[in-house]
PDB file of C-alpha atoms in Angstrom:
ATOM      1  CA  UNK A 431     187.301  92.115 112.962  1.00  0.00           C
ATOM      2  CA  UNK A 432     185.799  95.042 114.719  1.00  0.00           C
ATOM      3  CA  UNK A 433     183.338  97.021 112.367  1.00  0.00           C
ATOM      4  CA  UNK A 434     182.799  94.044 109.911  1.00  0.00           C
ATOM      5  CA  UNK A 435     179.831  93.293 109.003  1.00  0.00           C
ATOM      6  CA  UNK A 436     178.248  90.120 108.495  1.00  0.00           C
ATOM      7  CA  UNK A 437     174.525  90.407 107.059  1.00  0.00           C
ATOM      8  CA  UNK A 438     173.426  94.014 105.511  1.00  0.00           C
ATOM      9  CA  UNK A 439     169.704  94.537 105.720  1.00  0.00           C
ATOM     10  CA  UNK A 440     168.338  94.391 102.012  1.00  0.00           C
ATOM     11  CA  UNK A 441     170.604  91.738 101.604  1.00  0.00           C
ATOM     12  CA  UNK A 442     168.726  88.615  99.681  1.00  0.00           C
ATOM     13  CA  UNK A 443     168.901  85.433 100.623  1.00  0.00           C
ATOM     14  CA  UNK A 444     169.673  82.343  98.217  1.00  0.00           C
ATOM     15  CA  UNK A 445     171.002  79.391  98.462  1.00  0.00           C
ATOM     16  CA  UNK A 446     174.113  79.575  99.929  1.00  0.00           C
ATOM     17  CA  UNK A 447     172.884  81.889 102.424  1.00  0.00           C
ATOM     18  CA  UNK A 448     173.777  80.817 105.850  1.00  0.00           C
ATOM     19  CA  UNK A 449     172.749  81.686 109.697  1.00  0.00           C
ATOM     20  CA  UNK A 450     174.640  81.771 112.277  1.00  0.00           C
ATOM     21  CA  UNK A 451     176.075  81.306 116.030  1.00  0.00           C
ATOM     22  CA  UNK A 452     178.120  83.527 117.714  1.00  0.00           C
ATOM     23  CA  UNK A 453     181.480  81.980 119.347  1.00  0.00           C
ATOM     24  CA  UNK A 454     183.222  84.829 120.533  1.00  0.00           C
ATOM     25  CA  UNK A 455     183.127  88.620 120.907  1.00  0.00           C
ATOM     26  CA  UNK A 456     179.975  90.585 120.585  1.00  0.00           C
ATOM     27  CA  UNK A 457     178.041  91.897 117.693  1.00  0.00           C
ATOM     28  CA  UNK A 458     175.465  94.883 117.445  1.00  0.00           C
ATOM     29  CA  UNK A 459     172.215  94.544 115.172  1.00  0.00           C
ATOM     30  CA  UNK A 460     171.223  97.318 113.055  1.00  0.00           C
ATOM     31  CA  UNK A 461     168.047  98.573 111.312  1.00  0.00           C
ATOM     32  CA  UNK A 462     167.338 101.938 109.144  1.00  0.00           C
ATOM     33  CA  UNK A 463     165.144 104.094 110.892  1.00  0.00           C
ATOM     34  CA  UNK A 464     163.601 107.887 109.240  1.00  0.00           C
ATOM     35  CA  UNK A 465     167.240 107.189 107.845  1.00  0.00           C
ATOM     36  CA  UNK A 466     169.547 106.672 110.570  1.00  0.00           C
ATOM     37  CA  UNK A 467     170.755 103.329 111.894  1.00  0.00           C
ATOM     38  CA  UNK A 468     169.075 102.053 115.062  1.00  0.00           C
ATOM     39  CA  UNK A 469     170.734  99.715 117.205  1.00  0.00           C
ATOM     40  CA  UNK A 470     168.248  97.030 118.312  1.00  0.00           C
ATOM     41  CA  UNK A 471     170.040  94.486 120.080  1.00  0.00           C
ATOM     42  CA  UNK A 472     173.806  93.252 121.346  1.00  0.00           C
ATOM     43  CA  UNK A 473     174.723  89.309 120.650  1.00  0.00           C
ATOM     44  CA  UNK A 474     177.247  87.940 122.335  1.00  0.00           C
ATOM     45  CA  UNK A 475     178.049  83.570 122.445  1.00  0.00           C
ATOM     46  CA  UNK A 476     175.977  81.315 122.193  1.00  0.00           C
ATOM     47  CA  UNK A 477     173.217  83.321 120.077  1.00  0.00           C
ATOM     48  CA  UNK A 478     172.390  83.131 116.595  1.00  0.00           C
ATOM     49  CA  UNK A 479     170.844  85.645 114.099  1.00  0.00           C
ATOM     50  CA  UNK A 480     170.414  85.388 110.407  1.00  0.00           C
ATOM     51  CA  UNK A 481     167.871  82.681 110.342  1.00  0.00           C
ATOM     52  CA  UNK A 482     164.556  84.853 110.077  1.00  0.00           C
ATOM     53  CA  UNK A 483     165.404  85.634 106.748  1.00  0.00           C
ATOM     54  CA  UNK A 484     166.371  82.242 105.699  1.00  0.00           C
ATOM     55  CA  UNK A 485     162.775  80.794 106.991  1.00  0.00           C
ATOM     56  CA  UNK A 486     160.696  83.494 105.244  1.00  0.00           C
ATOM     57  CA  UNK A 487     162.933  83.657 102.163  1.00  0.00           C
ATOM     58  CA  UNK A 488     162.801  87.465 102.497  1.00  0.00           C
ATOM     59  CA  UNK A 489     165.795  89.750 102.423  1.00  0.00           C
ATOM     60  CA  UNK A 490     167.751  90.399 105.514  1.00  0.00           C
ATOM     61  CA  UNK A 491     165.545  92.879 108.107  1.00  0.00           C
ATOM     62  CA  UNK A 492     168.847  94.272 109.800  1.00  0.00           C
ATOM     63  CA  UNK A 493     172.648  94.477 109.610  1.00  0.00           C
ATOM     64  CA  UNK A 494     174.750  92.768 112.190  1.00  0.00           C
ATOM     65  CA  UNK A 495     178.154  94.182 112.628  1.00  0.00           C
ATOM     66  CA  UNK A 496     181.378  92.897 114.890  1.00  0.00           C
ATOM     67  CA  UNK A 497     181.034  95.062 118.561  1.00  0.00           C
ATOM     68  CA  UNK A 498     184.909  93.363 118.974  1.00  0.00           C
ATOM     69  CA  UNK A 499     186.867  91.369 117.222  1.00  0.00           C
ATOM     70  CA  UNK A 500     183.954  88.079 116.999  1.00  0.00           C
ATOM     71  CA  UNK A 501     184.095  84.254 115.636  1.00  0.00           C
ATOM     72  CA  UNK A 502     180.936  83.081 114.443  1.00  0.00           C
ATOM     73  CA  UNK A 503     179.990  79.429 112.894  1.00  0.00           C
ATOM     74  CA  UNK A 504     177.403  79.131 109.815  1.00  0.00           C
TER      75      UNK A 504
END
């Protein structure tokens, strides 16, 4: 739904952490800035996010949070 989030940045990964493809809808991408949350990019179908983390085994570098009401796939 609108304002959901999917990933949190700081989140760790493991191993049921997933990436994923965007369906439907659009989704904003987050970071913490001095504090404040910066919006970096808009996703909309057909892109993915949530793979960076899952290749570096790092935690999650942003949030990513439902624009409009969204379907993604993991």
């Amino acid at each position: 739904e609108k304002g959901d989030a999917i990933i949190r940045e700081g989140d760790p990964v493991g191993p049921d952490s997933k990436f994923y493809l965007v369906r439907r809808g659009t989704l904003d991408v987050f970071r913490a800035v001095d504090g404040a949350q910066k919006k970096l990019d808009e996703l909309g179908p057909g892109r993915y996010f949530g793979e960076v983390a899952l290749l570096l085994n790092q935690p999650r570098n942003a949030t990513v949070r439902a624009a409009t009401r969204a379907e993604v796939y993991a």
